[in-house]
Short mmCIF file of C-alpha atoms (C1' of nucleotides) in Angstrom, two decimals:
data_model
loop_
_atom_site.label_atom_id
_atom_site.label_comp_id
_atom_site.label_asym_id
_atom_site.label_seq_id
_atom_site.Cartn_x
_atom_site.Cartn_y
_atom_site.Cartn_z
CA MET F 1142 43.32 8.55 -11.41
CA THR F 1143 43.35 12.07 -10.00
CA ARG F 1144 42.52 12.85 -6.39
CA LYS F 1145 39.25 14.39 -7.50
CA GLU F 1146 38.22 11.21 -9.29
CA GLN F 1147 39.28 9.08 -6.35
CA ILE F 1148 37.09 11.16 -4.08
CA LEU F 1149 34.13 11.04 -6.45
CA ASN F 1150 34.33 7.28 -6.87
CA LYS F 1151 34.63 6.57 -3.18
CA ALA F 1152 31.87 9.04 -2.38
CA LEU F 1153 29.52 7.41 -4.90
CA GLU F 1154 30.29 3.99 -3.47
CA LEU F 1155 29.50 5.08 0.07
CA ILE F 1156 26.47 7.17 -0.91
CA ASN F 1157 24.93 4.25 -2.78
CA GLU F 1158 25.49 2.10 0.25
CA LYS F 1159 24.38 4.35 3.10
CA GLY F 1160 22.68 7.41 1.67
CA PHE F 1161 24.10 10.89 1.29
CA VAL F 1162 23.22 12.24 4.72
CA HIS F 1163 24.74 9.20 6.41
CA VAL F 1164 28.12 9.56 4.75
CA GLY F 1165 30.49 11.94 6.51
CA VAL F 1166 33.34 13.79 4.89
CA ARG F 1167 35.62 12.37 7.55
CA GLU F 1168 34.56 8.89 6.51
CA ILE F 1169 35.37 9.45 2.85
CA ALA F 1170 38.72 10.94 3.84
CA ARG F 1171 39.53 8.04 6.16
CA GLU F 1172 38.79 5.48 3.45
CA LEU F 1173 41.13 7.26 1.05
CA LYS F 1174 43.72 7.84 3.77
CA ILE F 1175 43.68 11.59 3.26
CA SER F 1176 42.70 14.39 5.60
CA PRO F 1177 39.13 15.71 5.83
CA GLY F 1178 40.36 19.16 4.97
CA ASN F 1179 41.68 17.84 1.70
CA LEU F 1180 38.11 17.20 0.66
CA SER F 1181 37.33 20.81 1.33
CA TYR F 1182 40.23 21.72 -0.86
CA HIS F 1183 39.04 19.74 -3.88
CA PHE F 1184 35.35 20.33 -3.27
CA GLY F 1185 34.25 23.27 -1.21
CA LYS F 1186 31.26 21.69 0.41
CA LYS F 1187 29.90 18.20 0.78
CA GLU F 1188 27.08 19.18 -1.53
CA ASP F 1189 29.57 20.02 -4.24
CA VAL F 1190 30.60 16.37 -4.33
CA LEU F 1191 26.99 15.46 -4.99
CA MET F 1192 26.76 18.11 -7.67
CA ALA F 1193 29.90 16.87 -9.37
CA LEU F 1194 28.49 13.34 -9.42
CA LEU F 1195 25.23 14.61 -10.91
CA GLU F 1196 27.21 16.46 -13.53
CA ARG F 1197 29.16 13.32 -14.39
CA TYR F 1198 25.89 11.43 -14.71
CA ARG F 1199 24.38 14.06 -16.97
CA GLU F 1200 27.37 14.11 -19.29
CA ALA F 1201 27.28 10.35 -19.73
CA ASN F 1202 23.60 10.48 -20.58
CA THR F 1203 23.72 13.36 -22.99
CA SER F 1204 25.85 11.31 -25.32
CA LEU F 1205 23.41 8.40 -25.05
CA TYR F 1206 20.58 10.64 -26.23
CA GLU F 1207 22.68 11.97 -29.07
CA THR F 1208 23.51 8.48 -30.24
CA TYR F 1209 19.83 7.58 -30.30
CA LEU F 1210 18.80 10.72 -32.14
CA ALA F 1211 21.40 10.05 -34.84
CA THR F 1212 19.65 6.82 -35.87
CA PRO F 1213 16.25 6.31 -37.51
CA PRO F 1214 13.50 6.35 -34.86
CA SER F 1215 12.26 2.95 -33.66
CA LEU F 1216 10.77 1.60 -30.50
CA LYS F 1217 13.51 -0.97 -30.30
CA GLY F 1218 16.11 1.78 -30.43
CA PHE F 1219 14.23 3.83 -27.88
CA LEU F 1220 14.04 0.91 -25.48
CA HIS F 1221 17.76 0.33 -25.94
CA LEU F 1222 18.35 3.96 -25.06
CA MET F 1223 16.21 3.67 -21.96
CA LYS F 1224 17.99 0.48 -20.95
CA SER F 1225 21.32 2.27 -21.00
CA ILE F 1226 19.85 5.19 -19.08
CA PHE F 1227 18.28 2.91 -16.49
CA GLU F 1228 21.60 1.19 -15.93
CA SER F 1229 23.28 4.53 -15.56
CA GLN F 1230 20.64 5.69 -13.10
CA TYR F 1231 21.12 2.52 -11.12
CA LEU F 1232 24.80 3.30 -10.88
CA TYR F 1233 24.06 6.73 -9.46
CA ARG F 1234 21.02 5.76 -7.41
CA GLY F 1235 22.29 7.21 -4.14
CA VAL F 1236 22.91 10.53 -5.81
CA PHE F 1237 19.33 10.83 -6.98
CA ILE F 1238 17.88 9.88 -3.65
CA GLY F 1239 20.22 12.28 -1.91
CA ASN F 1240 19.24 15.18 -4.07
CA GLN F 1241 16.47 16.23 -1.71
CA TYR F 1242 19.37 17.54 0.28
CA VAL F 1243 20.03 20.22 -2.30
CA GLN F 1244 16.40 21.21 -2.49
CA ALA F 1245 17.17 24.45 -0.71
CA GLN F 1246 19.62 25.29 -3.48
CA LEU F 1247 16.75 25.57 -5.91
CA GLU F 1248 15.67 28.90 -4.59
CA SER F 1249 19.14 30.35 -4.42
CA GLY F 1250 19.35 29.60 -8.12
CA ASP F 1251 23.10 29.58 -8.57
CA HIS F 1252 23.32 25.84 -9.08
CA PHE F 1253 21.35 23.64 -11.46
CA ASN F 1254 18.01 24.97 -12.46
CA TYR F 1255 15.85 21.91 -12.00
CA GLN F 1256 12.80 23.57 -13.47
CA GLU F 1257 14.69 24.21 -16.65
CA ILE F 1258 16.12 20.69 -16.78
CA TYR F 1259 12.65 19.31 -16.29
CA GLU F 1260 11.30 21.31 -19.19
CA ARG F 1261 14.12 20.26 -21.46
CA ARG F 1262 13.27 16.68 -20.61
CA LEU F 1263 9.64 17.28 -21.55
CA ALA F 1264 10.67 18.77 -24.87
CA GLY F 1265 13.13 15.99 -25.58
CA PHE F 1266 10.61 13.21 -25.01
CA ALA F 1267 7.95 15.06 -27.00
CA ARG F 1268 10.30 15.16 -29.96
CA ILE F 1269 11.13 11.47 -29.63
CA PHE F 1270 7.50 10.38 -29.45
CA LYS F 1271 6.42 12.57 -32.34
CA GLU F 1272 9.17 11.06 -34.44
CA LEU F 1273 8.05 7.59 -33.46
CA HIS F 1274 4.56 8.56 -34.52
CA THR F 1275 5.77 9.79 -37.89
CA ALA F 1276 7.85 6.65 -38.32
CA GLY F 1277 4.69 4.58 -37.86
CA HIS F 1278 5.74 2.90 -34.61
CA LEU F 1279 3.29 4.71 -32.36
CA LYS F 1280 -0.15 6.07 -33.06
CA LEU F 1281 -0.62 9.14 -30.93
CA SER F 1282 -3.09 11.98 -30.62
CA GLU F 1283 -1.81 15.30 -29.29
CA GLU F 1284 -3.14 14.34 -25.88
CA ASP F 1285 -1.46 10.95 -26.07
CA VAL F 1286 1.87 12.64 -26.67
CA ARG F 1287 1.43 14.86 -23.63
CA PHE F 1288 0.41 11.87 -21.57
CA LEU F 1289 3.33 9.71 -22.62
CA VAL F 1290 5.78 12.56 -22.09
CA PHE F 1291 4.56 13.16 -18.55
CA HIS F 1292 4.59 9.44 -17.95
CA MET F 1293 8.22 9.21 -19.03
CA THR F 1294 9.40 12.10 -16.90
CA LEU F 1295 7.76 10.56 -13.87
CA ALA F 1296 8.42 6.85 -14.33
CA GLY F 1297 11.78 7.34 -16.02
CA ARG F 1298 13.12 9.28 -13.09
CA PHE F 1299 11.48 7.76 -10.03
CA TRP F 1300 11.58 4.05 -10.71
CA ILE F 1301 15.01 4.15 -9.15
CA TYR F 1302 13.58 5.67 -5.98
CA GLU F 1303 11.09 2.87 -5.71
CA ALA F 1304 13.69 0.23 -6.46
CA THR F 1305 16.08 1.58 -3.86
CA LEU F 1306 13.57 2.40 -1.15
CA PHE F 1307 11.49 -0.76 -1.26
CA ASP F 1308 13.78 -3.47 -2.46
CA LYS F 1309 15.98 -4.94 0.18
CA SER F 1310 18.40 -6.77 -2.05
CA PRO F 1311 18.36 -4.96 -5.36
CA ASP F 1312 20.15 -6.63 -8.20
CA ARG F 1313 20.81 -4.34 -11.10
CA ASP F 1314 19.83 -6.54 -13.99
CA SER F 1315 16.60 -7.92 -12.63
CA THR F 1316 15.54 -4.51 -11.38
CA VAL F 1317 16.23 -2.84 -14.70
CA LYS F 1318 14.45 -5.66 -16.49
CA HIS F 1319 11.33 -5.18 -14.42
CA TYR F 1320 11.09 -1.49 -15.24
CA LEU F 1321 11.88 -2.07 -18.89
CA TRP F 1322 8.97 -4.49 -18.97
CA MET F 1323 6.77 -1.76 -17.48
CA LEU F 1324 7.93 0.66 -20.13
CA SER F 1325 7.45 -1.80 -22.99
CA LYS F 1326 3.95 -2.55 -21.81
CA GLN F 1327 3.11 1.14 -21.58
CA LEU F 1328 4.43 1.82 -25.07
CA SER F 1329 2.65 -1.19 -26.56
CA LEU F 1330 -0.67 0.39 -25.55
CA PHE F 1331 -0.01 3.03 -28.19
CA ALA F 1332 1.99 0.96 -30.66
CA THR F 1333 1.09 0.11 -34.24
CA GLU F 1334 1.70 -3.37 -35.58
CA THR F 1335 5.15 -2.23 -36.71
CA GLY F 1336 5.76 -0.79 -33.28
CA ARG F 1337 4.77 -3.98 -31.52
CA GLN F 1338 7.17 -5.95 -33.66
CA SER F 1339 9.91 -3.49 -32.81
CA ILE F 1340 9.18 -3.92 -29.10
CA GLY F 1341 9.17 -7.68 -29.59
CA ALA F 1342 12.58 -7.51 -31.23
CA PHE F 1343 13.94 -5.63 -28.23
CA THR F 1344 12.42 -8.04 -25.73
CA ALA F 1345 13.78 -11.02 -27.63
CA GLU F 1346 17.29 -9.61 -27.51
CA LEU F 1347 16.94 -8.99 -23.79
CA GLU F 1348 16.47 -12.66 -22.89
CA MET L 1319 -3.87 20.70 21.38
CA THR L 1320 -1.32 18.65 23.23
CA ARG L 1321 2.36 19.49 23.15
CA LYS L 1322 3.01 16.42 21.06
CA GLU L 1323 0.53 17.59 18.45
CA GLN L 1324 1.96 21.10 18.52
CA ILE L 1325 5.39 19.70 17.83
CA LEU L 1326 4.17 17.46 15.04
CA ASN L 1327 2.27 20.26 13.33
CA LYS L 1328 5.11 22.71 13.51
CA ALA L 1329 7.59 20.09 12.38
CA LEU L 1330 5.43 19.20 9.38
CA GLU L 1331 5.12 22.84 8.46
CA LEU L 1332 8.87 23.40 8.55
CA ILE L 1333 9.71 20.10 6.88
CA ASN L 1334 7.38 20.84 3.99
CA GLU L 1335 9.00 24.20 3.62
CA LYS L 1336 12.69 23.38 3.95
CA GLY L 1337 13.12 19.62 3.88
CA PHE L 1338 13.74 17.29 6.79
CA VAL L 1339 17.51 17.54 6.90
CA HIS L 1340 17.37 21.33 6.88
CA VAL L 1341 15.08 21.61 9.87
CA GLY L 1342 16.86 21.55 13.21
CA VAL L 1343 15.34 20.46 16.48
CA ARG L 1344 16.41 23.79 17.96
CA GLU L 1345 14.47 25.57 15.26
CA ILE L 1346 11.27 23.69 15.97
CA ALA L 1347 11.70 24.37 19.68
CA ARG L 1348 12.37 28.07 19.11
CA GLU L 1349 9.24 28.46 17.01
CA LEU L 1350 7.14 26.87 19.74
CA LYS L 1351 8.98 28.80 22.47
CA ILE L 1352 9.98 25.63 24.25
CA SER L 1353 13.40 24.19 25.01
CA PRO L 1354 15.17 21.79 22.64
CA GLY L 1355 15.34 19.22 25.39
CA ASN L 1356 11.58 19.18 25.54
CA LEU L 1357 11.59 17.65 22.10
CA SER L 1358 13.80 14.89 23.39
CA TYR L 1359 11.28 14.33 26.11
CA HIS L 1360 8.27 13.89 23.80
CA PHE L 1361 10.18 12.28 20.96
CA GLY L 1362 13.47 10.59 21.60
CA LYS L 1363 15.15 11.38 18.31
CA LYS L 1364 14.47 13.70 15.41
CA GLU L 1365 13.69 10.67 13.29
CA ASP L 1366 10.94 9.71 15.70
CA VAL L 1367 9.13 12.91 14.78
CA LEU L 1368 9.23 11.86 11.13
CA MET L 1369 8.02 8.41 12.03
CA ALA L 1370 5.13 9.81 14.06
CA LEU L 1371 4.12 11.96 11.10
CA LEU L 1372 4.26 8.96 8.79
CA GLU L 1373 2.12 7.04 11.24
CA ARG L 1374 -0.44 9.86 11.33
CA TYR L 1375 -0.51 9.87 7.54
CA ARG L 1376 -1.02 6.14 7.36
CA GLU L 1377 -3.89 6.18 9.83
CA ALA L 1378 -5.72 8.86 7.88
CA ASN L 1379 -5.35 6.89 4.68
CA THR L 1380 -6.35 3.53 6.04
CA SER L 1381 -9.80 4.87 6.74
CA LEU L 1382 -10.01 6.29 3.22
CA TYR L 1383 -9.34 2.84 1.76
CA GLU L 1384 -11.91 1.27 4.04
CA THR L 1385 -14.53 3.76 3.00
CA TYR L 1386 -13.89 2.98 -0.66
CA LEU L 1387 -13.95 -0.77 -0.16
CA ALA L 1388 -17.31 -0.52 1.61
CA THR L 1389 -19.00 0.80 -1.54
CA PRO L 1390 -19.64 -0.95 -4.88
CA PRO L 1391 -16.52 -0.78 -7.06
CA SER L 1392 -16.48 1.95 -9.70
CA LEU L 1393 -13.80 3.95 -11.47
CA LYS L 1394 -15.44 7.14 -10.29
CA GLY L 1395 -15.22 5.95 -6.71
CA PHE L 1396 -11.64 4.84 -7.19
CA LEU L 1397 -10.65 8.22 -8.60
CA HIS L 1398 -12.34 9.92 -5.67
CA LEU L 1399 -10.31 7.74 -3.35
CA MET L 1400 -7.10 8.62 -5.15
CA LYS L 1401 -7.98 12.31 -5.07
CA SER L 1402 -8.27 12.20 -1.30
CA ILE L 1403 -5.04 10.27 -1.04
CA PHE L 1404 -3.21 12.67 -3.34
CA GLU L 1405 -4.36 15.60 -1.24
CA SER L 1406 -3.19 13.83 1.87
CA GLN L 1407 0.16 13.06 0.28
CA TYR L 1408 0.52 16.69 -0.70
CA LEU L 1409 -0.04 17.66 2.91
CA TYR L 1410 2.77 15.34 4.03
CA ARG L 1411 5.05 15.88 1.04
CA GLY L 1412 8.12 16.82 3.06
CA VAL L 1413 7.77 13.68 5.12
CA PHE L 1414 7.89 11.44 2.06
CA ILE L 1415 10.84 13.20 0.58
CA GLY L 1416 12.63 13.11 3.90
CA ASN L 1417 12.16 9.41 4.33
CA GLN L 1418 15.41 8.67 2.55
CA TYR L 1419 16.88 9.75 5.83
CA VAL L 1420 15.51 6.69 7.56
CA GLN L 1421 16.79 4.41 4.85
CA ALA L 1422 19.42 3.05 7.19
CA GLN L 1423 16.68 2.02 9.58
CA LEU L 1424 15.48 -0.54 7.07
CA GLU L 1425 18.27 -2.89 7.84
CA SER L 1426 17.96 -2.56 11.59
CA GLY L 1427 14.40 -3.71 11.12
CA ASP L 1428 12.91 -2.43 14.34
CA HIS L 1429 10.94 0.33 12.67
CA PHE L 1430 8.53 0.11 9.77
CA ASN L 1431 9.10 -2.73 7.42
CA TYR L 1432 8.90 -0.97 4.08
CA GLN L 1433 9.16 -4.17 2.12
CA GLU L 1434 6.08 -5.46 3.89
CA ILE L 1435 4.16 -2.21 3.40
CA TYR L 1436 5.04 -2.28 -0.28
CA GLU L 1437 3.70 -5.77 -0.68
CA ARG L 1438 0.49 -4.93 1.13
CA ARG L 1439 0.07 -2.06 -1.31
CA LEU L 1440 0.53 -4.42 -4.24
CA ALA L 1441 -2.09 -6.78 -2.85
CA GLY L 1442 -4.51 -3.95 -2.10
CA PHE L 1443 -4.37 -2.54 -5.62
CA ALA L 1444 -4.63 -5.99 -7.17
CA ARG L 1445 -7.85 -6.56 -5.27
CA ILE L 1446 -9.24 -3.19 -6.31
CA PHE L 1447 -8.48 -3.70 -9.99
CA LYS L 1448 -9.84 -7.23 -10.06
CA GLU L 1449 -13.06 -5.98 -8.53
CA LEU L 1450 -13.25 -3.22 -11.13
CA HIS L 1451 -12.80 -5.89 -13.78
CA THR L 1452 -15.60 -7.99 -12.34
CA ALA L 1453 -17.81 -4.93 -12.08
CA GLY L 1454 -17.33 -4.34 -15.80
CA HIS L 1455 -15.46 -1.05 -15.49
CA LEU L 1456 -12.08 -2.36 -16.61
CA LYS L 1457 -11.17 -5.12 -19.00
CA LEU L 1458 -7.95 -6.68 -17.78
CA SER L 1459 -5.86 -9.72 -18.54
CA GLU L 1460 -3.75 -11.15 -15.72
CA GLU L 1461 -0.78 -9.28 -17.12
CA ASP L 1462 -2.75 -6.06 -17.32
CA VAL L 1463 -3.57 -6.34 -13.63
CA ARG L 1464 0.09 -6.79 -12.74
CA PHE L 1465 1.02 -3.86 -14.94
CA LEU L 1466 -1.59 -1.52 -13.49
CA VAL L 1467 -0.71 -2.52 -9.95
CA PHE L 1468 2.97 -1.76 -10.49
CA HIS L 1469 2.03 1.44 -12.23
CA MET L 1470 -0.05 2.54 -9.24
CA THR L 1471 2.60 1.77 -6.67
CA LEU L 1472 5.11 3.81 -8.64
CA ALA L 1473 3.06 6.74 -9.90
CA GLY L 1474 0.82 6.86 -6.84
CA ARG L 1475 3.76 7.30 -4.53
CA PHE L 1476 6.30 9.30 -6.49
CA TRP L 1477 4.21 11.92 -8.26
CA ILE L 1478 4.62 13.94 -5.09
CA TYR L 1479 8.40 13.72 -5.40
CA GLU L 1480 8.24 15.06 -8.92
CA ALA L 1481 5.79 17.79 -7.97
CA THR L 1482 7.91 18.92 -5.06
CA LEU L 1483 11.31 18.62 -6.66
CA PHE L 1484 10.55 20.21 -10.01
CA ASP L 1485 7.75 22.63 -9.43
CA LYS L 1486 8.85 25.95 -8.07
CA SER L 1487 5.48 27.27 -6.97
CA PRO L 1488 3.37 24.23 -6.31
CA ASP L 1489 -0.30 24.86 -5.75
CA ARG L 1490 -2.10 21.93 -4.27
CA ASP L 1491 -5.22 21.86 -6.37
CA SER L 1492 -3.66 22.32 -9.77
CA THR L 1493 -0.90 19.84 -8.97
CA VAL L 1494 -3.35 17.20 -7.78
CA LYS L 1495 -5.52 17.85 -10.81
CA HIS L 1496 -2.63 17.22 -13.17
CA TYR L 1497 -1.80 13.86 -11.66
CA LEU L 1498 -5.46 12.86 -11.49
CA TRP L 1499 -5.65 13.56 -15.19
CA MET L 1500 -2.64 11.29 -15.71
CA LEU L 1501 -4.32 8.55 -13.69
CA SER L 1502 -7.65 8.91 -15.50
CA LYS L 1503 -5.91 8.69 -18.82
CA GLN L 1504 -4.03 5.57 -17.78
CA LEU L 1505 -7.17 3.87 -16.54
CA SER L 1506 -9.15 4.81 -19.63
CA LEU L 1507 -6.70 2.75 -21.70
CA PHE L 1508 -8.14 -0.33 -20.03
CA ALA L 1509 -11.69 0.87 -19.46
CA THR L 1510 -14.90 -0.54 -20.89
CA GLU L 1511 -17.64 1.79 -22.12
CA THR L 1512 -19.15 1.71 -18.63
CA GLY L 1513 -15.77 2.48 -17.18
CA ARG L 1514 -15.21 5.42 -19.48
CA GLN L 1515 -18.54 6.89 -18.47
CA SER L 1516 -17.59 6.47 -14.83
CA ILE L 1517 -14.33 8.29 -15.43
CA GLY L 1518 -16.23 11.00 -17.29
CA ALA L 1519 -18.57 11.43 -14.33
CA PHE L 1520 -15.61 11.94 -12.04
CA THR L 1521 -13.96 14.42 -14.37
CA ALA L 1522 -17.18 16.37 -14.75
CA GLU L 1523 -17.51 16.73 -10.98
CA LEU L 1524 -13.93 17.87 -10.74
CA GLU L 1525 -14.49 20.98 -12.85
"C1'" DG N 1246 4.36 14.18 34.23
"C1'" DT N 1247 6.53 18.33 31.96
"C1'" DC N 1248 9.90 21.06 31.20
"C1'" DT N 1249 14.62 23.88 31.27
"C1'" DA N 1250 19.42 24.25 31.47
"C1'" DT N 1251 23.37 22.27 30.21
"C1'" DA N 1252 26.86 19.13 28.71
"C1'" DC N 1253 28.75 16.33 25.12
"C1'" DA N 1254 29.78 14.07 20.72
"C1'" DA N 1255 29.97 14.36 15.72
"C1'" DG N 1256 29.90 16.64 11.51
"C1'" DG N 1257 30.83 20.47 8.14
"C1'" DA N 1258 33.48 24.33 7.17
"C1'" DT N 1259 37.76 27.36 7.20
"C1'" DA N 1260 42.09 29.87 8.23
"C1'" DG N 1261 46.50 29.27 7.82
"C1'" DA N 1262 50.94 26.14 8.16
"C1'" DC N 1263 54.03 23.53 5.28
"C1'" DG Z 1406 48.75 21.48 -3.79
"C1'" DT Z 1407 48.09 19.15 0.56
"C1'" DC Z 1408 46.93 18.97 5.11
"C1'" DT Z 1409 46.28 20.23 10.33
"C1'" DA Z 1410 44.14 22.65 13.93
"C1'" DT Z 1411 40.19 24.78 15.15
"C1'" DC Z 1412 35.54 26.75 15.17
"C1'" DC Z 1413 30.72 26.47 14.93
"C1'" DT Z 1414 26.44 24.15 14.42
"C1'" DT Z 1415 23.50 20.23 15.22
"C1'" DG Z 1416 21.62 16.05 17.30
"C1'" DT Z 1417 21.28 13.75 21.64
"C1'" DA Z 1418 21.14 12.73 26.58
"C1'" DT Z 1419 20.33 13.89 31.32
"C1'" DA Z 1420 20.22 16.12 35.90
"C1'" DG Z 1421 17.27 18.48 38.30
"C1'" DA Z 1422 13.40 22.37 38.85
"C1'" DC Z 1423 8.41 22.74 39.12
#
DNA sequence: GTCTATACAAGGATAGAC
DNA sequence: GTCTATCCTTGTATAGAC
């Protein structure tokens, strides 16, 4: 494991535990028995550590999406995709919650363009839901598609905020299960008979 | 306006603009042409300013809930309530997003008990939805109630995160309108004919 | 009771040694 | 490539003026 990876792993561990603003660079360095300045060498600023973690998260998830898109559309498959994503988000929960810290970066524009990422997410979900409509799993009007897409961008991103902020002793599996139930329920409101069976198949496997 | 109020107002303004962690106590003091130490006099720590703002937000909203509960239950009335709450949340958006900063306080337990607040919210929404069921505006199974309650606690709190984090030029009215549309749509999935008319009456007034 | 001036500790960042 | 010494900013606390 390279120094960079060591730093990232330790930083993620501490950030998940205490929150980004409460983790000092000196603390990370002390834990790894290296000097604080060494952190500055590998990552210029503390924020850059957060950015690198976000990047690592995004890479992992991109491949998950691609795997899903390579198979025939089904609600069961979609729920499996979201399960993997939820677990990944849980792993990086401190990073998401700490990202308010980089809010100021948005205007400077040199880092991630969140606006753009957000719109790619909208487009991605729209595609997925339209395919599920065509495949006969969901029955959606144009408005329904827009609604579900907005629902996914909101709930799919911020469930982890709720879980982390309000749950004192979060346990990954039960937390993820709760939000997958929410998602299944939401989808079933628009599901065809085929779709409901597909959801049922997913739920059955989950037990 | 008392000094305390001056400080709170200026702090809210700056926090909404730049985020809690990016606003220094010296900056607030400079803007008000007072000394930094004066802030320590009125509020012990920087966090206490955030807490006071949260408290002010909560007080404003408690009365909104009470007003709603004093009238006969209707979806139109409920949407009006949520509109007021959304506007209030927009006003305090920086405070919400900054509250990750106080995450560590949760364990110490002397401040707000978020777990308790969360559960009161659950109970409050459950009561509201059950009343709307009895009043013939919604048609809900036990599971539906649970689902809608969880939906409200998530969407009703974190829409403001999404709006602030992803929207570059947020305008209060159009933002609130978007999320009220989302909420109306969600409720209409469970609404009776009476309920749908009530939602329609709200939407018509909104234009 | 309010406020200023000031001191101090802790954290992030950086120049330069090895 | 790794690290130390150092600087600067920020939050916090307090002595003492009015």
